[in-house]
Tab-separated table of C-alpha atoms in Angstrom:
chain	number	residue	atom	x	y	z
A	100	ARG	CA	-14.876	-196.432	123.973
A	101	GLU	CA	-17.700	-198.802	123.129
A	102	GLY	CA	-21.248	-197.497	123.447
A	103	THR	CA	-24.109	-199.366	125.057
A	104	GLY	CA	-27.061	-201.042	123.381
A	105	PRO	CA	-28.017	-201.199	119.724
A	106	LEU	CA	-27.416	-198.345	117.315
A	107	PRO	CA	-30.291	-195.854	117.835
A	108	ASP	CA	-32.838	-195.152	115.115
A	109	PHE	CA	-31.570	-191.631	114.440
A	110	ARG	CA	-34.505	-190.444	112.328
A	111	ASP	CA	-35.509	-186.800	111.935
A	112	GLY	CA	-36.608	-185.323	115.248
A	113	THR	CA	-34.273	-187.504	117.333
A	114	LYS	CA	-32.317	-185.521	119.923
A	115	ALA	CA	-28.710	-186.341	120.743
A	116	THR	CA	-27.110	-184.883	123.859
A	117	PHE	CA	-23.323	-184.953	123.789
A	118	HIS	CA	-20.138	-183.296	124.960
A	119	TYR	CA	-17.697	-182.032	122.375
A	120	ARG	CA	-14.209	-180.618	122.126
A	121	THR	CA	-12.997	-178.679	119.114
A	122	LEU	CA	-9.253	-178.573	118.521
A	123	ARG	CA	-7.019	-176.912	115.969
A	124	CYS	CA	-4.946	-179.325	113.918
A	125	GLY	CA	-1.253	-179.257	114.706
A	126	ASP	CA	1.267	-180.606	117.160
A	127	GLU	CA	-0.269	-178.794	120.140
A	128	GLU	CA	-3.943	-179.302	119.154
A	129	THR	CA	-4.987	-175.959	120.684
A	130	PRO	CA	-8.548	-176.111	122.102
A	131	VAL	CA	-11.191	-173.878	120.534
A	132	ASP	CA	-14.289	-175.050	122.422
A	133	ASP	CA	-14.961	-177.510	125.235
A	134	SER	CA	-18.558	-178.089	126.350
A	135	ARG	CA	-17.442	-179.754	129.591
A	136	ALA	CA	-15.485	-176.665	130.580
A	137	ARG	CA	-18.659	-174.611	130.116
A	138	GLY	CA	-20.715	-177.103	132.106
A	139	LYS	CA	-23.382	-177.488	129.414
A	140	PRO	CA	-23.571	-180.353	126.893
A	141	MET	CA	-24.663	-179.765	123.327
A	142	GLU	CA	-28.062	-180.871	122.035
A	143	LEU	CA	-28.656	-181.563	118.348
A	144	ILE	CA	-31.983	-182.482	116.767
A	145	ALA	CA	-31.750	-184.545	113.591
A	146	GLY	CA	-33.264	-182.940	110.541
A	147	LYS	CA	-32.962	-179.368	111.823
A	148	LYS	CA	-31.065	-176.911	109.676
A	149	PHE	CA	-27.782	-177.115	111.582
A	150	LYS	CA	-24.769	-175.386	110.049
A	151	LEU	CA	-22.354	-178.233	110.815
A	152	PRO	CA	-23.683	-181.376	109.065
A	153	VAL	CA	-20.508	-183.341	109.858
A	154	TRP	CA	-21.659	-183.509	113.505
A	155	GLU	CA	-25.051	-184.943	112.612
A	156	ALA	CA	-23.442	-187.433	110.232
A	157	ALA	CA	-21.154	-188.640	113.029
A	158	LEU	CA	-23.932	-188.826	115.625
A	159	ARG	CA	-26.091	-190.998	113.367
A	160	THR	CA	-23.439	-193.730	113.683
A	161	MET	CA	-22.884	-193.522	117.468
A	162	ARG	CA	-24.419	-195.155	120.549
A	163	PRO	CA	-24.915	-193.581	124.007
A	164	GLY	CA	-21.603	-193.698	125.859
A	165	GLU	CA	-19.592	-193.905	122.669
A	166	ARG	CA	-16.782	-191.466	121.882
A	167	ALA	CA	-15.481	-190.492	118.455
A	168	ARG	CA	-12.608	-188.328	117.276
A	169	PHE	CA	-12.341	-187.154	113.683
A	170	ARG	CA	-10.628	-184.539	111.546
A	171	CYS	CA	-12.432	-182.236	109.090
A	172	ASP	CA	-10.844	-180.293	106.243
A	173	ALA	CA	-11.182	-176.520	106.283
A	174	LYS	CA	-13.734	-176.515	103.462
A	175	HIS	CA	-16.133	-178.610	105.583
A	176	VAL	CA	-15.922	-176.367	108.662
A	177	VAL	CA	-15.871	-172.907	107.096
A	178	LEU	CA	-19.033	-172.033	109.060
A	179	TYR	CA	-17.689	-173.274	112.389
A	180	PRO	CA	-16.929	-169.758	113.743
A	181	LEU	CA	-20.630	-168.835	113.432
A	182	VAL	CA	-21.688	-172.160	114.948
A	183	SER	CA	-19.254	-171.690	117.820
A	184	LYS	CA	-20.549	-168.194	118.554
A	185	SER	CA	-24.113	-169.533	118.711
A	186	LEU	CA	-23.071	-172.386	121.012
A	187	ARG	CA	-21.223	-169.974	123.293
A	188	ASN	CA	-24.338	-167.785	123.434
A	189	ILE	CA	-26.467	-170.798	124.355
A	190	ALA	CA	-24.056	-171.804	127.132
A	191	ALA	CA	-24.255	-168.244	128.488
A	192	GLY	CA	-28.065	-168.290	128.398
A	193	LYS	CA	-28.300	-165.856	125.496
A	194	ASP	CA	-30.166	-165.980	122.206
A	195	PRO	CA	-27.973	-168.098	119.876
A	196	LEU	CA	-28.793	-165.731	116.976
A	197	GLU	CA	-27.817	-162.604	118.911
A	198	GLY	CA	-26.196	-160.121	116.566
A	199	GLN	CA	-26.987	-162.022	113.383
A	200	ARG	CA	-28.941	-160.459	110.550
A	201	HIS	CA	-31.451	-162.146	108.285
A	202	CYS	CA	-29.139	-163.089	105.476
A	203	CYS	CA	-27.172	-166.128	104.423
A	204	SER	CA	-24.290	-167.348	106.571
A	205	ILE	CA	-21.590	-166.508	104.029
A	206	ALA	CA	-22.893	-162.929	103.826
A	207	GLN	CA	-22.844	-162.727	107.614
A	208	MET	CA	-19.216	-163.767	107.678
A	209	HIS	CA	-18.272	-160.974	105.302
A	210	GLU	CA	-20.547	-158.295	106.799
A	211	HIS	CA	-19.553	-158.741	110.429
A	212	TYR	CA	-16.201	-157.257	111.290
A	213	SER	CA	-16.093	-159.225	114.518
A	214	LEU	CA	-17.931	-162.178	116.034
A	215	GLY	CA	-17.079	-160.870	119.482
A	216	TYR	CA	-14.381	-163.498	120.133
A	217	PRO	CA	-10.806	-162.917	118.893
A	218	ASP	CA	-10.108	-166.624	118.399
A	219	LEU	CA	-13.235	-167.038	116.250
A	220	ASP	CA	-12.394	-163.886	114.276
A	221	GLU	CA	-8.980	-165.357	113.478
A	222	LEU	CA	-10.504	-168.703	112.511
A	223	GLN	CA	-13.068	-166.927	110.336
A	224	LYS	CA	-10.374	-164.994	108.468
A	225	ASN	CA	-8.089	-168.009	108.130
A	226	PRO	CA	-10.140	-171.248	107.920
A	227	GLN	CA	-8.182	-174.360	108.869
A	228	PRO	CA	-8.797	-178.069	109.504
A	229	LEU	CA	-10.331	-178.899	112.875
A	230	ILE	CA	-10.464	-181.969	115.087
A	231	PHE	CA	-13.729	-182.848	116.821
A	232	ASP	CA	-13.905	-185.075	119.885
A	233	ILE	CA	-17.513	-186.103	120.613
A	234	GLU	CA	-18.953	-188.211	123.440
A	235	VAL	CA	-22.636	-189.158	123.231
A	236	LEU	CA	-24.504	-188.923	126.550
A	237	LYS	CA	-28.007	-189.915	125.461
A	238	VAL	CA	-30.242	-190.245	122.409
A	239	GLU	CA	-33.974	-189.497	122.696
A	240	PRO	CA	-36.598	-190.360	120.054
A	241	PRO	CA	-39.041	-187.744	118.733
A	242	GLY	CA	-41.849	-186.857	121.149
A	243	SER	CA	-39.993	-188.015	124.273
A	244	TYR	CA	-38.432	-184.663	125.197
A	245	GLN	CA	-39.193	-180.947	125.366
A	246	GLN	CA	-37.112	-178.886	123.005
A	247	ASP	CA	-35.108	-175.898	124.193
A	248	PRO	CA	-36.503	-172.641	122.739
A	249	TRP	CA	-33.456	-172.031	120.548
A	250	ALA	CA	-33.984	-175.373	118.773
A	251	MET	CA	-37.662	-174.801	117.904
A	252	THR	CA	-39.126	-173.595	114.635
A	253	ASP	CA	-41.161	-170.374	114.718
A	254	GLU	CA	-44.399	-172.339	114.758
A	255	GLU	CA	-43.138	-174.609	117.549
A	256	LYS	CA	-42.132	-171.592	119.637
A	257	LEU	CA	-45.574	-170.032	119.348
A	258	GLN	CA	-47.312	-173.300	120.204
A	259	ALA	CA	-44.996	-174.014	123.151
A	260	VAL	CA	-45.466	-170.703	124.995
A	261	PRO	CA	-48.859	-171.443	126.653
A	262	GLN	CA	-47.606	-174.794	127.974
A	263	ILE	CA	-44.332	-173.302	129.268
A	264	HIS	CA	-46.346	-170.493	130.902
A	265	LYS	CA	-48.607	-173.060	132.560
A	266	GLU	CA	-45.607	-175.032	133.830
A	267	GLY	CA	-44.123	-171.842	135.273
A	268	ASN	CA	-47.354	-171.042	137.102
A	269	GLU	CA	-47.496	-174.534	138.585
A	270	LEU	CA	-43.898	-174.337	139.785
A	271	TYR	CA	-44.607	-170.951	141.359
A	272	ARG	CA	-47.636	-172.359	143.199
A	273	GLN	CA	-45.391	-175.125	144.525
A	274	GLY	CA	-42.963	-172.531	145.885
A	275	LYS	CA	-40.271	-173.421	143.347
A	276	VAL	CA	-39.615	-169.785	142.502
A	277	SER	CA	-36.254	-170.112	140.733
A	278	GLU	CA	-37.554	-172.960	138.567
A	279	ALA	CA	-40.666	-170.932	137.729
A	280	ALA	CA	-38.502	-167.967	136.733
A	281	ALA	CA	-36.563	-170.224	134.353
A	282	LYS	CA	-39.813	-171.331	132.697
A	283	TYR	CA	-41.034	-167.756	132.289
A	284	TYR	CA	-37.630	-166.854	130.849
A	285	ASP	CA	-37.910	-169.657	128.270
A	286	ALA	CA	-41.386	-168.498	127.220
A	287	ILE	CA	-40.166	-164.909	126.932
A	288	ALA	CA	-37.181	-166.072	124.868
A	289	CYS	CA	-39.507	-167.851	122.418
A	290	LEU	CA	-41.594	-164.739	121.887
A	291	LYS	CA	-38.623	-162.358	121.793
A	292	ASN	CA	-37.040	-164.469	119.090
A	293	LEU	CA	-40.210	-164.206	117.017
A	294	GLN	CA	-40.528	-160.489	117.752
A	295	MET	CA	-37.008	-159.847	116.428
A	296	LYS	CA	-38.269	-160.843	112.990
A	297	GLU	CA	-41.031	-158.225	112.962
A	298	GLN	CA	-40.859	-154.509	112.297
A	299	PRO	CA	-40.931	-152.672	115.669
A	300	GLY	CA	-44.333	-151.064	116.174
A	301	SER	CA	-46.053	-153.206	113.547
A	302	PRO	CA	-49.309	-155.000	114.493
A	303	ASP	CA	-47.550	-158.385	114.703
A	304	TRP	CA	-44.748	-156.892	116.828
A	305	ILE	CA	-47.280	-155.301	119.195
A	306	GLU	CA	-49.275	-158.540	119.466
A	307	LEU	CA	-46.144	-160.438	120.479
A	308	ASP	CA	-45.164	-157.702	122.919
A	309	GLN	CA	-48.541	-157.926	124.610
A	310	LYS	CA	-47.936	-161.656	125.091
A	311	ILE	CA	-44.470	-160.998	126.507
A	312	THR	CA	-45.624	-158.435	129.096
A	313	PRO	CA	-47.570	-160.737	131.471
A	314	LEU	CA	-44.760	-163.305	131.315
A	315	LEU	CA	-42.227	-160.613	132.130
A	316	LEU	CA	-44.346	-159.468	135.090
A	317	ASN	CA	-44.462	-163.057	136.367
A	318	TYR	CA	-40.702	-163.235	135.950
A	319	CYS	CA	-40.352	-160.001	137.934
A	320	GLN	CA	-42.494	-161.445	140.726
A	321	CYS	CA	-40.060	-164.351	140.978
A	322	LYS	CA	-37.116	-161.977	141.000
A	323	LEU	CA	-38.713	-159.956	143.807
A	324	GLN	CA	-38.876	-163.085	145.921
A	325	CYS	CA	-35.286	-163.913	145.014
A	326	GLU	CA	-34.330	-160.372	146.134
A	327	GLU	CA	-32.931	-159.474	142.711
A	328	TYR	CA	-34.393	-155.998	142.887
A	329	TYR	CA	-32.389	-154.153	140.257
A	330	GLU	CA	-33.446	-156.633	137.582
A	331	VAL	CA	-37.055	-155.951	138.594
A	332	LEU	CA	-36.453	-152.204	138.283
A	333	ASP	CA	-35.033	-152.618	134.773
A	334	HIS	CA	-37.801	-154.859	133.465
A	335	CYS	CA	-40.687	-152.943	135.010
A	336	SER	CA	-39.305	-149.663	133.693
A	337	SER	CA	-39.060	-151.150	130.204
A	338	ILE	CA	-42.719	-152.187	130.432
A	339	LEU	CA	-43.807	-148.758	131.669
A	340	ASN	CA	-41.917	-147.032	128.864
A	341	LYS	CA	-44.401	-148.724	126.510
A	342	TYR	CA	-47.491	-149.178	128.676
A	343	GLU	CA	-47.874	-146.225	131.026
A	344	ASP	CA	-51.039	-147.572	132.650
A	345	ASN	CA	-49.716	-150.982	133.712
A	346	VAL	CA	-50.649	-151.146	137.377
A	347	LYS	CA	-48.763	-154.360	138.101
A	348	ALA	CA	-45.531	-152.910	136.719
A	349	TYR	CA	-45.859	-149.814	138.937
A	350	PHE	CA	-46.617	-151.968	141.981
A	351	LYS	CA	-43.695	-154.365	141.464
A	352	ARG	CA	-41.330	-151.503	140.689
A	353	GLY	CA	-42.535	-149.716	143.826
A	354	LYS	CA	-41.718	-152.789	145.922
A	355	ALA	CA	-38.276	-153.032	144.320
A	356	HIS	CA	-37.591	-149.324	144.925
A	357	ALA	CA	-38.633	-149.734	148.549
A	358	ALA	CA	-36.330	-152.729	148.980
A	359	VAL	CA	-33.270	-150.747	147.822
A	360	TRP	CA	-34.211	-147.615	149.840
A	361	ASN	CA	-35.332	-145.488	146.893
A	362	VAL	CA	-38.023	-143.994	149.128
A	363	ALA	CA	-39.242	-141.149	146.927
A	364	GLU	CA	-39.398	-143.388	143.859
A	365	ALA	CA	-41.288	-146.084	145.763
A	366	GLN	CA	-43.818	-143.574	147.066
A	367	ALA	CA	-44.292	-142.158	143.556
A	368	ASP	CA	-44.925	-145.611	142.090
A	369	PHE	CA	-47.404	-146.539	144.832
A	370	ALA	CA	-49.191	-143.220	144.301
A	371	LYS	CA	-49.482	-144.064	140.613
A	372	VAL	CA	-50.959	-147.461	141.521
A	373	LEU	CA	-53.677	-145.741	143.575
A	374	ALA	CA	-54.391	-143.240	140.808
A	375	LEU	CA	-54.887	-146.047	138.296
A	376	ASP	CA	-56.746	-148.453	140.605
A	377	PRO	CA	-58.103	-146.993	143.883
A	378	SER	CA	-59.391	-150.440	144.903
A	379	LEU	CA	-55.778	-151.396	145.674
A	380	ARG	CA	-55.554	-148.873	148.538
A	381	PRO	CA	-55.434	-151.588	151.293
A	382	VAL	CA	-52.532	-153.350	149.567
A	383	VAL	CA	-50.659	-150.120	148.872
A	384	SER	CA	-51.232	-148.872	152.425
A	385	LYS	CA	-49.710	-152.086	153.751
A	386	GLU	CA	-46.609	-151.606	151.594
A	387	LEU	CA	-46.246	-147.972	152.692
A	388	ARG	CA	-46.599	-148.895	156.360
A	389	SER	CA	-43.950	-151.570	155.909
A	390	LEU	CA	-41.642	-149.030	154.257
A	391	GLU	CA	-42.195	-146.506	157.057
A	392	ALA	CA	-41.473	-149.159	159.707
A	393	ARG	CA	-38.235	-150.144	157.965
A	394	LEU	CA	-37.228	-146.477	157.767
A	395	ARG	CA	-37.784	-146.053	161.513
A	396	GLU	CA	-35.716	-149.158	162.209
A	397	LYS	CA	-32.955	-147.902	159.936
A	398	ASP	CA	-32.954	-144.485	161.623
A	399	ALA	CA	-32.692	-146.137	165.055
A	400	GLU	CA	-29.833	-148.336	163.880
A	401	ASP	CA	-28.028	-145.353	162.365
A	402	LYS	CA	-28.320	-143.395	165.619
A	403	ILE	CA	-26.749	-146.263	167.549
A	404	ARG	CA	-24.076	-146.833	164.911
A	405	PHE	CA	-23.016	-143.174	164.741
A	406	LYS	CA	-23.565	-142.331	168.411
A	407	GLY	CA	-20.669	-140.315	169.789
A	408	ILE	CA	-18.891	-139.843	166.460
A	409	PHE	CA	-19.392	-136.077	166.435
A	410	SER	CA	-18.525	-135.641	170.096
A	411	GLN	CA	-15.085	-137.168	169.768
């Protein structure tokens, strides 16, 4: 299909957003990957160290709206299983480098027994020609878009975090809680990716962790409002395992415990809040009164619900 407009100036830093299908060569052309089926198009930034240069070469010659189909010999797509795993991680909202070590790609292919996907394991063991079907959705010049965290360099990640944090705060003030949570998640992902490259417990690792903690607490506040209480319990507990005097983590975990009827645990967390910061007594008292009122309501409902059961 013909694209629209002139051929874009696809210089380094240009971002192409496109859908792709990967097919095995053969009479049946068995699908390997389909971005449309996952509901998330692919984004590629020219000049980045992408492990599948044939895609960038094709995109440099395409216009928005244009579709191309081409075949690549096995020797040109030997790294596709690793690329596919990363793309599947991205579509699932995970770190694209999850499970990869800091070594070259060929070494990774030999060291890893499994990529976590049987079809990719088979393709890794027996490389074969592949067909790519690409449809360009849009092409954006450098500076006109905000990169996803996975596509940033280490320096770009570190520089982006304060701005992403600020955007999350603004969304939260506007009452857009889910959107704010997504921003905090992106900022956390940037820092977690950097932290993975440091020795746990080292000064640099600790410095990054101290930047992650307030973002994670903001994320937990959003999750409280979205009534996703068990996620709050997990994250706050992970914070308190490292920082035993974090008042905000105790308070948010106490609220989450109260919401899921973990009464003793909620009371213990609120007691810890008061021990660490007595000035919060009015706020804690309000939460405890709310918990007690809900307990009375629940008891009354239970009495009505089970009335007469034992007399039958």
